[in-house]
CSV table of C-alpha atoms and ligand atoms in Angstrom, one decimal:
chain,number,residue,atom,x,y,z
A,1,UNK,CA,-71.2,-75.6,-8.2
A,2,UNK,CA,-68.5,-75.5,-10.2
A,3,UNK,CA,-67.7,-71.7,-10.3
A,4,UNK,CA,-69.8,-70.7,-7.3
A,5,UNK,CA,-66.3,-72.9,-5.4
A,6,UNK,CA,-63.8,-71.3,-7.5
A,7,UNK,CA,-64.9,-67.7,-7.2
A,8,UNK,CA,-65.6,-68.2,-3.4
A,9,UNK,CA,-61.9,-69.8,-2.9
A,10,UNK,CA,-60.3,-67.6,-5.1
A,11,UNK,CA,-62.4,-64.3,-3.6
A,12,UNK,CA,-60.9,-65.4,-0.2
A,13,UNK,CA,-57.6,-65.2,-1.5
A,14,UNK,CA,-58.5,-62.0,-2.9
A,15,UNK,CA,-58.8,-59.9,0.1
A,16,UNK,CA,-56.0,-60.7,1.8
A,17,UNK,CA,-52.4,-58.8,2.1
A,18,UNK,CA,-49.6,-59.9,3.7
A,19,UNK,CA,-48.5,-56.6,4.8
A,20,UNK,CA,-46.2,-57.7,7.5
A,21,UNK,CA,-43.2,-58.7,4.6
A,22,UNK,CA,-44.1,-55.1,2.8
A,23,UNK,CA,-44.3,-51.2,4.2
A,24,UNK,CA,-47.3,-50.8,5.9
A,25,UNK,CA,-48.5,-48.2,2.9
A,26,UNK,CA,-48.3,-51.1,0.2
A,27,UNK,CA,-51.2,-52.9,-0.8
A,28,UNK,CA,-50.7,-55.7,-3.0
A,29,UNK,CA,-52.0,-58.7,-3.2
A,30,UNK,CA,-51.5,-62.2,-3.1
A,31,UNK,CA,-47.8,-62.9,-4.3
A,32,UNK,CA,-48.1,-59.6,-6.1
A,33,UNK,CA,-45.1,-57.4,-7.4
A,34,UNK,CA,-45.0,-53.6,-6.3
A,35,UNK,CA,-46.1,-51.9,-9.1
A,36,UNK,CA,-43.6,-49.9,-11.1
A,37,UNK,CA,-45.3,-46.7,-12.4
A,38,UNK,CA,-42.5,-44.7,-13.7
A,39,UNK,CA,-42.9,-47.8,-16.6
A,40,UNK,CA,-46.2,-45.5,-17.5
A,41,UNK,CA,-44.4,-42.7,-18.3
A,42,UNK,CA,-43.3,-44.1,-21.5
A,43,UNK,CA,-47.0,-44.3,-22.5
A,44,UNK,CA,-47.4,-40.5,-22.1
A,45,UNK,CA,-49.6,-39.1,-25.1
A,46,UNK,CA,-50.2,-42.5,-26.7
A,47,UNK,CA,-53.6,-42.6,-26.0
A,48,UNK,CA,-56.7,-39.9,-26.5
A,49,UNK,CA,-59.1,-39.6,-24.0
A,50,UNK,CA,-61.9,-41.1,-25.5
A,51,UNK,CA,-60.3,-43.9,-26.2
A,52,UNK,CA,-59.4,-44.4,-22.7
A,53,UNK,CA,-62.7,-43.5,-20.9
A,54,UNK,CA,-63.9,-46.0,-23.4
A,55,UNK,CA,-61.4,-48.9,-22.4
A,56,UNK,CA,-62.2,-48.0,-18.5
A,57,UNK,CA,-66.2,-47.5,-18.9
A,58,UNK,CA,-66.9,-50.8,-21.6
A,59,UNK,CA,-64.0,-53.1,-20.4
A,60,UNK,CA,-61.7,-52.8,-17.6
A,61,UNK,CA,-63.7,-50.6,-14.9
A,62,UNK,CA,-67.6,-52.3,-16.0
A,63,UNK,CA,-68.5,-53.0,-12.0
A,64,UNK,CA,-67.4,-49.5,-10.7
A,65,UNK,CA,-64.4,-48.1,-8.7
A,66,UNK,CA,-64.1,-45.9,-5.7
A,67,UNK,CA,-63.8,-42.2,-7.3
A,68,UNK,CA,-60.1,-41.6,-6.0
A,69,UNK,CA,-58.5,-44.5,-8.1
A,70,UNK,CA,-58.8,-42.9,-11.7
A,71,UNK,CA,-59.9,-39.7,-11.9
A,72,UNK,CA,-60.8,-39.1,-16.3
A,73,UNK,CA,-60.4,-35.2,-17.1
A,74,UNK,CA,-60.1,-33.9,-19.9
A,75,UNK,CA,-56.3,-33.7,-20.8
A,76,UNK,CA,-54.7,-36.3,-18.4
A,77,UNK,CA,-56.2,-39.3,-16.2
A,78,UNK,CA,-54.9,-38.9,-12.6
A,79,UNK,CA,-54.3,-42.6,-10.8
A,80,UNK,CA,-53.9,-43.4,-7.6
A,81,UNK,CA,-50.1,-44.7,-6.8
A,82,UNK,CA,-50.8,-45.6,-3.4
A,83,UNK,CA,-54.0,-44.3,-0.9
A,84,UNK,CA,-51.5,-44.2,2.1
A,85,UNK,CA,-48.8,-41.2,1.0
A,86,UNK,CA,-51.8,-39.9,-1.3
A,87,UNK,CA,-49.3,-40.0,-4.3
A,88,UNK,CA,-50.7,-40.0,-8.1
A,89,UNK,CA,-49.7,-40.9,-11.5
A,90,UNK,CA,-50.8,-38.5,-14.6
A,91,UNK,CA,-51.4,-39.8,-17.9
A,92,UNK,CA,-51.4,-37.6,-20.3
A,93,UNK,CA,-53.9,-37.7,-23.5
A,94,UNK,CA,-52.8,-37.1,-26.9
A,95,UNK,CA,-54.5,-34.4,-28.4
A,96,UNK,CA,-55.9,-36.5,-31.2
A,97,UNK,CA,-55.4,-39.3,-33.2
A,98,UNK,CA,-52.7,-37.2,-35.4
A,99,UNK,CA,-50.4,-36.1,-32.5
A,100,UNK,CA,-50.5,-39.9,-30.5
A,101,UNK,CA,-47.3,-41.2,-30.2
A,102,UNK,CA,-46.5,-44.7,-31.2
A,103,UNK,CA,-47.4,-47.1,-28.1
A,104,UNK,CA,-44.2,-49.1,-27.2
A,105,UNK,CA,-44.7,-52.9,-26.8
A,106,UNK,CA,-42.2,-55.6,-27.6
A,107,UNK,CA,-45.5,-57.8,-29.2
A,108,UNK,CA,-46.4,-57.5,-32.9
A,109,UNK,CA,-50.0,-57.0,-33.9
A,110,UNK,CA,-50.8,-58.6,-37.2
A,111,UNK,CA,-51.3,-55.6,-39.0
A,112,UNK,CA,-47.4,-54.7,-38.1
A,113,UNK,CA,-46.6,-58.4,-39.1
A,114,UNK,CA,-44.1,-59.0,-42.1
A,115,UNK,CA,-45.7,-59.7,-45.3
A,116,UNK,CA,-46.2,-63.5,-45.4
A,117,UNK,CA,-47.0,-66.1,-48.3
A,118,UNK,CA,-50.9,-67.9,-48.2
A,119,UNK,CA,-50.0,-70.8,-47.6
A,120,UNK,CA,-47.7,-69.7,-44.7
A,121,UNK,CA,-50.5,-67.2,-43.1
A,122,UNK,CA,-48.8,-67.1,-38.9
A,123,UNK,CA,-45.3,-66.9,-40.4
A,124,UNK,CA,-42.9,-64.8,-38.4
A,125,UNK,CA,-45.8,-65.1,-35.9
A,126,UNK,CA,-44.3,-66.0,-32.0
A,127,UNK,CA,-47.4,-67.8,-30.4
A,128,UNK,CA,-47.2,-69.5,-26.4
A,129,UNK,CA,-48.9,-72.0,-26.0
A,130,UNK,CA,-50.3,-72.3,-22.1
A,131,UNK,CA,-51.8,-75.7,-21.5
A,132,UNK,CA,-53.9,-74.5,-18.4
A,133,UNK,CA,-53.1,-76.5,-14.9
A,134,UNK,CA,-50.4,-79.2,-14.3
A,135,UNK,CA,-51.9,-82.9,-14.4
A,136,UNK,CA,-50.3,-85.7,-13.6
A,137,UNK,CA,-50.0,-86.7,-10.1
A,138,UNK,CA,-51.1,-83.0,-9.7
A,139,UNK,CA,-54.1,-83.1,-10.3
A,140,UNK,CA,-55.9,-84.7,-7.4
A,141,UNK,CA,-54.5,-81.2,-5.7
A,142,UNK,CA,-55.9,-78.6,-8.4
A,143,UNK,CA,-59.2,-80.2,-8.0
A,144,UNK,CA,-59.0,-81.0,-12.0
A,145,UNK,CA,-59.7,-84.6,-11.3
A,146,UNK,CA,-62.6,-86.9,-11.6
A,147,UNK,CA,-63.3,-90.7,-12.0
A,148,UNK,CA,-66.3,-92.4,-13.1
A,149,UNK,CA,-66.1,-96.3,-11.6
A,150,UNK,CA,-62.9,-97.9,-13.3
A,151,UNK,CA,-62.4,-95.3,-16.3
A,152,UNK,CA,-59.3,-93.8,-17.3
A,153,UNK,CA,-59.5,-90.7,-14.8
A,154,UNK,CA,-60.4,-87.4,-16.2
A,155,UNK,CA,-57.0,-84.6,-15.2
A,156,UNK,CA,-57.4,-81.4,-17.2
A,157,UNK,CA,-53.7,-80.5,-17.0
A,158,UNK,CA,-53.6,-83.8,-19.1
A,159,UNK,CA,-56.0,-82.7,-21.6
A,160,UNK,CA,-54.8,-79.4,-22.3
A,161,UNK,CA,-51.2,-80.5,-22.8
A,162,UNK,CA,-52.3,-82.8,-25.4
A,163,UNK,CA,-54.5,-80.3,-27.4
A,164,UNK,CA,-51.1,-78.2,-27.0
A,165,UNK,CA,-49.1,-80.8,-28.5
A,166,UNK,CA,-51.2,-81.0,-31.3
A,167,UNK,CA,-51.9,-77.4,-31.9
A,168,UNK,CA,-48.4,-76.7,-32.0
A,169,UNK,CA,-47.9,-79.4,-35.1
A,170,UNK,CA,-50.7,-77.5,-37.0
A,171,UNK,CA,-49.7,-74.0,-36.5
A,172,UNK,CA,-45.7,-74.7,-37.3
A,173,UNK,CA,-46.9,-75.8,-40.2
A,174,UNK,CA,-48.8,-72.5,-41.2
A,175,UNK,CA,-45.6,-70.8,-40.5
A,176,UNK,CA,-46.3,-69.8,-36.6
A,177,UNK,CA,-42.7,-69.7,-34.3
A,178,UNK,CA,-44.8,-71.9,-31.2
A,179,UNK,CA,-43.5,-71.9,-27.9
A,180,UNK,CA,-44.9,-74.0,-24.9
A,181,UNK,CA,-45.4,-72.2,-21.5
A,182,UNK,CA,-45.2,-75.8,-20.1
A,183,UNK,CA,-44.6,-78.8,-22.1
A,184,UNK,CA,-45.0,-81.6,-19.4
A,185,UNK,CA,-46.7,-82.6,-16.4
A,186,UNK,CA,-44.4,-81.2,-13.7
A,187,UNK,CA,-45.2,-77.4,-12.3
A,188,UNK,CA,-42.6,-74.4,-13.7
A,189,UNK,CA,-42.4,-72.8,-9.9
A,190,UNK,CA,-40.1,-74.1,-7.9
A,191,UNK,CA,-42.1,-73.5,-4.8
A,192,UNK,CA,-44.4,-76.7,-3.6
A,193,UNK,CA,-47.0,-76.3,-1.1
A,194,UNK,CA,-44.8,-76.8,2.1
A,195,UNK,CA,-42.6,-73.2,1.3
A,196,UNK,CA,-46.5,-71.1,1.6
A,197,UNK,CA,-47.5,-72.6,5.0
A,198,UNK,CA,-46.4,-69.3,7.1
A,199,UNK,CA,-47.8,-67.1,4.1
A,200,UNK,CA,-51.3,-69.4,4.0
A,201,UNK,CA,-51.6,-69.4,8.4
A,202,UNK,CA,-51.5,-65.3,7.7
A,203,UNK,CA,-54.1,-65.0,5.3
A,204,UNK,CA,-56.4,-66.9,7.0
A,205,UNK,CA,-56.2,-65.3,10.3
A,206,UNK,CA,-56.5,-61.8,8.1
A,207,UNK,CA,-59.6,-63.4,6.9
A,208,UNK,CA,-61.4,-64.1,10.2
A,209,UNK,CA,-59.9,-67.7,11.2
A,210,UNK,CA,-58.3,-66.6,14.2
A,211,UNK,CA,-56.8,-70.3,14.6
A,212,UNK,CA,-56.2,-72.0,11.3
A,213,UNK,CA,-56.5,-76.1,11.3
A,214,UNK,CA,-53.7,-77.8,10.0
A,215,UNK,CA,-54.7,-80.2,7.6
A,216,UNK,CA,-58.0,-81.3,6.1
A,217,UNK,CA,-60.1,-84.2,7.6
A,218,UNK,CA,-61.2,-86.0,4.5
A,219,UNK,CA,-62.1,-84.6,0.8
A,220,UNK,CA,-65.4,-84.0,1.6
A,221,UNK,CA,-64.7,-81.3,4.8
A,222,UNK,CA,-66.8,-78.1,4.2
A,223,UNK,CA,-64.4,-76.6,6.1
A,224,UNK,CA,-61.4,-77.5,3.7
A,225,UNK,CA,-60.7,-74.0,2.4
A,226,UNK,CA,-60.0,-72.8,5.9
A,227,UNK,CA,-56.9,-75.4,6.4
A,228,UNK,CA,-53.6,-74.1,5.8
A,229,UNK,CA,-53.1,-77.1,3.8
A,230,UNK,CA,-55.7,-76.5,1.3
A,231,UNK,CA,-54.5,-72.8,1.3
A,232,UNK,CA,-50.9,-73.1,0.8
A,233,UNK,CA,-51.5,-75.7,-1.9
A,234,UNK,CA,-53.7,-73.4,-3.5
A,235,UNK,CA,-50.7,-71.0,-3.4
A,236,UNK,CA,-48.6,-72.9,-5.0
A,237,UNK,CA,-50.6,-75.0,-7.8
A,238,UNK,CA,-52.2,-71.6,-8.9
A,239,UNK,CA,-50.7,-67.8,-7.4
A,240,UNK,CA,-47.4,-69.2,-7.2
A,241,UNK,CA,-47.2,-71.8,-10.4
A,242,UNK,CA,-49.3,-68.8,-12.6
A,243,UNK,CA,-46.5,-65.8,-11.7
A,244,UNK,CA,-43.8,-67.9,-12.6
A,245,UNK,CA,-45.4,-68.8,-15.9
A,246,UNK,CA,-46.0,-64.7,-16.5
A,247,UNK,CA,-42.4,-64.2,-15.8
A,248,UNK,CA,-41.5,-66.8,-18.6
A,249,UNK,CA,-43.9,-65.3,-20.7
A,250,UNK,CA,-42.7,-61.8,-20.2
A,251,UNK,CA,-38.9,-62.3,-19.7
A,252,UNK,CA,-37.8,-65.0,-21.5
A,253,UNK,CA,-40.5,-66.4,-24.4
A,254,UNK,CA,-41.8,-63.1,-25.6
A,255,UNK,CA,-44.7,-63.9,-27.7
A,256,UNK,CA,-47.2,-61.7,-30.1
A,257,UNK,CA,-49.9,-63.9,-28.5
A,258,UNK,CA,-50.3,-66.6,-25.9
A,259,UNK,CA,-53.1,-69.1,-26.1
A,260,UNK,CA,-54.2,-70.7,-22.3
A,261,UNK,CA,-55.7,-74.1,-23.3
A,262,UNK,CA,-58.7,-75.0,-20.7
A,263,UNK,CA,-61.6,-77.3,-20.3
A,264,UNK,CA,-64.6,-76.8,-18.5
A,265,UNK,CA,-66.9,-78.2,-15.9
A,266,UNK,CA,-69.9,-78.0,-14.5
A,267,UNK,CA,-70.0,-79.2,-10.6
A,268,UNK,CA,-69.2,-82.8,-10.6
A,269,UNK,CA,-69.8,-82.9,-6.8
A,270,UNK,CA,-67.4,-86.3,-5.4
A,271,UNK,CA,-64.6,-86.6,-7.6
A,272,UNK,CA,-64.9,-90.5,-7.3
A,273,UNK,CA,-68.3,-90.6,-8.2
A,274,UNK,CA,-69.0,-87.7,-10.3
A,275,UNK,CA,-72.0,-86.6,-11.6
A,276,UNK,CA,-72.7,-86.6,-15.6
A,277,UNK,CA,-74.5,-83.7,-17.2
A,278,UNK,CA,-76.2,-83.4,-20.9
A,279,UNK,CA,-75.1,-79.7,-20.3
A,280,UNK,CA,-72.3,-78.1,-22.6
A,281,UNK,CA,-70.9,-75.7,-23.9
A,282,UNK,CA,-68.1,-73.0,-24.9
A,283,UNK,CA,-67.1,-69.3,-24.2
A,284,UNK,CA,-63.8,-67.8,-24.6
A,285,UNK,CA,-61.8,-65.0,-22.0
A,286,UNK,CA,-59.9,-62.0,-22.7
A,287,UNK,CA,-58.5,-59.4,-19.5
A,288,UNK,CA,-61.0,-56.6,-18.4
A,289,UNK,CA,-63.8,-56.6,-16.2
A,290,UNK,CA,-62.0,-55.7,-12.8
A,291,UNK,CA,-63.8,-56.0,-9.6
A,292,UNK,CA,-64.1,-52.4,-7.3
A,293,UNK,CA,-62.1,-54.6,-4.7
A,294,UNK,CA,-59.5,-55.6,-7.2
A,295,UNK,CA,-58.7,-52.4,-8.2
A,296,UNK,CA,-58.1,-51.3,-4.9
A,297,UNK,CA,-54.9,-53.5,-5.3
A,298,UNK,CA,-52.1,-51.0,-6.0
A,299,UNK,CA,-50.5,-53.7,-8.3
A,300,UNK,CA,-53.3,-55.1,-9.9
A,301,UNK,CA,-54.3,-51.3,-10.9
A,302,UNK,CA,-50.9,-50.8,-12.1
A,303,UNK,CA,-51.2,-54.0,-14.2
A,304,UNK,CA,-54.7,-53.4,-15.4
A,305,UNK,CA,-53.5,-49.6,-16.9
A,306,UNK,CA,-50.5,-50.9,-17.9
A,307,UNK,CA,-52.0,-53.4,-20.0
A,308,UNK,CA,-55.0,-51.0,-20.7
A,309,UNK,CA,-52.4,-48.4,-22.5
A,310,UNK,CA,-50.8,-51.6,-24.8
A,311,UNK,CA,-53.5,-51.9,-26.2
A,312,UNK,CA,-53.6,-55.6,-26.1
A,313,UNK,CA,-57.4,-55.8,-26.0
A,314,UNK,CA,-57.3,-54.3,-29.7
A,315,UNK,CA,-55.8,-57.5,-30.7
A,316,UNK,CA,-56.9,-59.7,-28.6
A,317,UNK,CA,-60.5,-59.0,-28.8
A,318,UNK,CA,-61.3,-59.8,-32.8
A,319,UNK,CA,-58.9,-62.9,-32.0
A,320,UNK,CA,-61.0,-64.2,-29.5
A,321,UNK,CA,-64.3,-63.4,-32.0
A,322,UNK,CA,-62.8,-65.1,-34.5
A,323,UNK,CA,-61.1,-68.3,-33.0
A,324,UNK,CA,-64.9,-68.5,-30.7
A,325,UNK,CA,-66.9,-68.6,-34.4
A,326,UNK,CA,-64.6,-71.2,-35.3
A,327,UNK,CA,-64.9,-73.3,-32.5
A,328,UNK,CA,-68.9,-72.4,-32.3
A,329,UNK,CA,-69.4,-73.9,-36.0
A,330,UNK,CA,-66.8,-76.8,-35.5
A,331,UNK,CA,-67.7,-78.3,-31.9
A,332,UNK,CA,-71.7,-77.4,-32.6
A,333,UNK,CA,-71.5,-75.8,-28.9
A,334,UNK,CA,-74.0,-73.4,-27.7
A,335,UNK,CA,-72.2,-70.0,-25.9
A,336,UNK,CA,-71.8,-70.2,-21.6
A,337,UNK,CA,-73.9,-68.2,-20.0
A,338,UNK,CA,-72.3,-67.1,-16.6
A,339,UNK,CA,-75.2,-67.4,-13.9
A,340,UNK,CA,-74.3,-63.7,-12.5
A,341,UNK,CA,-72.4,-60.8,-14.3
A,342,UNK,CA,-70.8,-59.9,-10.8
A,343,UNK,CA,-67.6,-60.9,-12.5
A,344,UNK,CA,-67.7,-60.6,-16.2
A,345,UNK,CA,-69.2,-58.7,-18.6
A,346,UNK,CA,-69.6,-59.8,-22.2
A,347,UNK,CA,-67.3,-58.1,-25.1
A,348,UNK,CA,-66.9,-58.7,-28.7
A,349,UNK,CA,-70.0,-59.6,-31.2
A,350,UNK,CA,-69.6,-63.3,-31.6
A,351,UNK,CA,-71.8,-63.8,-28.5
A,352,UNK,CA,-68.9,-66.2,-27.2
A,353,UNK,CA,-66.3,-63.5,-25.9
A,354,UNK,CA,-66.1,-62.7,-22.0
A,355,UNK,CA,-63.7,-60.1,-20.3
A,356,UNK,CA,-62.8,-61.4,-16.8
A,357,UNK,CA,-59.8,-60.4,-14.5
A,358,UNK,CA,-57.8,-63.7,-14.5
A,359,UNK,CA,-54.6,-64.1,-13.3
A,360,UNK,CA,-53.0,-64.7,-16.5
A,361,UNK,CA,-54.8,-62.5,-18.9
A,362,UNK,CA,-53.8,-60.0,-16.2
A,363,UNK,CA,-49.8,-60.9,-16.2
A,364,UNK,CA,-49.3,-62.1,-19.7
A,365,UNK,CA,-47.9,-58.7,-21.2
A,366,UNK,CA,-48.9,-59.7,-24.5
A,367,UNK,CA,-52.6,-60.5,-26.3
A,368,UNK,CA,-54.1,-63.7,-24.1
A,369,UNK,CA,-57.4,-66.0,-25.9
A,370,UNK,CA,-58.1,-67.8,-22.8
A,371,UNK,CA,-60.3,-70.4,-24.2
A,372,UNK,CA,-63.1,-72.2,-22.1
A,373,UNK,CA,-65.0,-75.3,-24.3
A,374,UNK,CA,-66.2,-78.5,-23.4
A,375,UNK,CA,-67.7,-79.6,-20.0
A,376,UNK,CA,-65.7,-82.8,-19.5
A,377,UNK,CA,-68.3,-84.3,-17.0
A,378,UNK,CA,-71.0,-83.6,-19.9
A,379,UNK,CA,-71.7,-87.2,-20.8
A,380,UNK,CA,-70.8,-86.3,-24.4
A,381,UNK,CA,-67.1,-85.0,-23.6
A,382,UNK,CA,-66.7,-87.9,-21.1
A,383,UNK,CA,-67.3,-90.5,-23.9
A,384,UNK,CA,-64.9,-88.3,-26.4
A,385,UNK,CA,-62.3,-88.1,-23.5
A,386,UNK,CA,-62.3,-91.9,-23.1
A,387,UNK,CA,-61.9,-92.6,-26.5
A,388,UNK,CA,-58.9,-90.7,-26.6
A,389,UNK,CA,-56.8,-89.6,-29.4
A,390,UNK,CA,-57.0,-90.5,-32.8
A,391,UNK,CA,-56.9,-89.6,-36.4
A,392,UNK,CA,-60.2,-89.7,-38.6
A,393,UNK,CA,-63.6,-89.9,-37.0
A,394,UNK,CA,-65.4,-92.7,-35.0
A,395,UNK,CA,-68.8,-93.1,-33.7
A,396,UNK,CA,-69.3,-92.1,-30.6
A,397,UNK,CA,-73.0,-92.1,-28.9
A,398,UNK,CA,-73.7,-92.3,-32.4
A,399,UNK,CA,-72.2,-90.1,-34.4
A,400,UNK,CA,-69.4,-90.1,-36.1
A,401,UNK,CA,-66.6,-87.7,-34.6
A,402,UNK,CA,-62.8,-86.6,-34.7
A,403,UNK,CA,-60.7,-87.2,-31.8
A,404,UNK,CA,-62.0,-84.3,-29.5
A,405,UNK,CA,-58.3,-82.7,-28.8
A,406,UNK,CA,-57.8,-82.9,-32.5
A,407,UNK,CA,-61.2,-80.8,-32.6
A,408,UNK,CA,-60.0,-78.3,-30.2
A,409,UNK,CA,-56.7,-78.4,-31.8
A,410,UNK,CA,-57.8,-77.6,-35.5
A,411,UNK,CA,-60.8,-75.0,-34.9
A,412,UNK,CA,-58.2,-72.8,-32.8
A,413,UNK,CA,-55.7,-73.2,-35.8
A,414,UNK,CA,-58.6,-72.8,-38.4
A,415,UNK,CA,-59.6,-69.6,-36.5
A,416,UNK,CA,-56.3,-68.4,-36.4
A,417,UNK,CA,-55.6,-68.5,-39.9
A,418,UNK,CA,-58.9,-66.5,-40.4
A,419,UNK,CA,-57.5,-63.7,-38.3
A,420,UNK,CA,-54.7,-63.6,-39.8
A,421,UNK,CA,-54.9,-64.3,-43.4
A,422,UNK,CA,-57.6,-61.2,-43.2
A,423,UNK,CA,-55.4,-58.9,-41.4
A,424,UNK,CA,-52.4,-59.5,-43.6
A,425,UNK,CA,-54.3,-59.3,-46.9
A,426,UNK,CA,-54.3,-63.3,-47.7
B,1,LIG,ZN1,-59.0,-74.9,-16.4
């Protein structure tokens, strides 16, 4: 229930374009940039061709693309700039791996990485950490919040900052430079819900509601997502709130990787009287596995070739493999299985690993481990969350257990210190 929402919300948003604020040829989506191709240009002859039909046919481009948007010959890749005035970019392939030219990127994989002491294994490493959602009084909005009777309510945005708090302790302290892309419970857009109203009324009457309610009746309305207040606050808790985090990310943190701290959930159905599972489980996201109507997003296209020819996914990839093992063997999960591959394909060998065309993964210029464990209405979680934090173990439902955001916490740092003690000869 869970995802089946979220994918049906978020595919809503999808296809619509506000094309009345942009020339009629543009089609970009949902607060999108215009792409900027002539950025490619400076990725001419970095890549061979086999190593991007590869990238397009096992990760980005897995669900199929109309023919005209990237057309693979042999010397050059020809991409659609815009269907409209029929204009195209050309890549050009490197003849081999001798002749490529180095691949520009202002991110340093750990093979590039300054020699470090063992002890100090992420020194001179720059890591972002992105506690996913905002919490606080927030979270009622995002739809990250639950209560079972008189508990402490469950907010994700709360959960994630405190895993991020501690996360950060452990990995200064292995030598890491650790940024936060938010550090408190307040959003980093300056937008709120009220400044999308226009913007929501237009995508819904692009999408078939010819006259958009106002405002929702009561929680439980099926007919919620078709208010313009449950699309402009949609807007702003997660198009608006994500590009402003991208732009810190990309303009002013620059990091060589950004972690995006989540927790999962299977459908709790009323938030004030939730229902409790036995099922958990963990799986971890890296960018890839575009959609045919995504791609048909001038910008989105743009972003996924732009972040194709970086080359993030070589880093990012046996990142996520390794930080997912970690996790597997500390938390005793068992790996997600997504109930349809209509919008991920599995990548990587741990088993854990998922390419999926987030927002973030997208717009993070930089390698993203968008990581996924713990239902928190499993009964399990529920109790750990409710313990809250502390240090040692206690017994919980009978066994004895860390604090659960210290075992997020450590098996991300523990896997992170496997990746890179290996790469930098530790
Ligand atoms: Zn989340």
């Amino acid at each position: 229930m869970w995802r089946r929402r979220l994918i049906r919300s978020s595919s809503f948003l999808f296809t619509a374009i506000f094309a009345a604020s942009l020339p009629a040829a543009d089609n970009i989506s949902v607060l999108g940039n215009k792409p900027r191709w002539d950025v490619l240009e400076h990725y001419q002859q970095t890549i061979t061709h086999d190593e991007f039909a590869h990238l397009i046919n096992d990760v980005y481009g897995t669900h199929g693309f109309a023919p005209d948007l990237i057309e693979i010959k042999d010397d050059t890749a020809r991409i659609l700039m815009n269907r409209g005035s029929q204009k195209f970019f050309t890549l050009r392939f490197a003849a081999g791996d001798s002749s490529r030219k180095v691949v520009p990127r202002l991110w340093w994989p750990a093979k590039f990485l300054p020699p470090a002491r063992q002890d100090k294994p992420l020194s001179s490493l720059r890591i972002a950490l992105d506690p996913g959602h905002l919490g606080g009084k927030w979270a009622k909005m995002e739809e990250r919040w639950f209560q079972v009777g008189d508990s402490k309510p469950v907010q994700e945005g709360d959960l994630t900052l405190c895993v991020a708090r501690l996360l950060a302790e452990r990995l200064r302290g292995l030598g890491a430079k650790v940024s936060f892309v938010r550090n408190d419970g307040e959003p980093t857009t300056a937008k709120r819900p009220d400044d999308f109203r226009k913007l929501a009324r237009k995508i819904l009457i692009k999408n078939g509601v010819p006259q958009p309610r106002t405002d929702v009746l009561d929680p439980t309305d099926p007919a919620k997502e078709q208010t313009i207040h449950w699309q402009s606050e949609i807007l702003f808790y997660r198009y608006s709130e994500i590009r402003r985090r991208a732009a810190l990310v990309n303009f002013k943190l620059h990091p060589d990787l950004v972690l995006c701290l989540h927790f999962n959930a299977e459908g709790w159905g009323d938030p004030n009287n939730p229902t409790l599972t036995d099922i958990n489980h963990l799986h971890l996201l890296v960018n890839g596995s575009y959609l045919a109507e995504e791609l048909e997003f001038d910008d989105q296209r743009f972003e996924m070739i732009r972040r194709l020819l970086s080359r993030a996914y070589e880093e990012e990839l046996p990142v996520a493999d390794t930080i997912a093992l970690r996790m597997a063997r500390e938390t005793g999960l068992p790996p997600y299985a997504y109930p349809t591959t209509n919008s991920t394909t599995k990548v990587g060998a741990s088993g854990y690993v998922y390419a999926r065309n987030l927002l973030a993964t997208r717009l993070y210029r930089c390698p993203v481990v968008y990581c996924e464990p713990y239902v928190m209405n499993s009964k399990d979680v529920f109790a750990r969350i409710q313990a809250g934090d502390y240090q040692g173990t206690r017994n919980i439902n009978g066994v004895e257990r860390k604090s659960i955001f210290r075992e997020y916490a450590d098996s991300v740092a523990d896997g992170l210190v496997e990746y890179y003690s290996k790469m930098r000869g530790l």
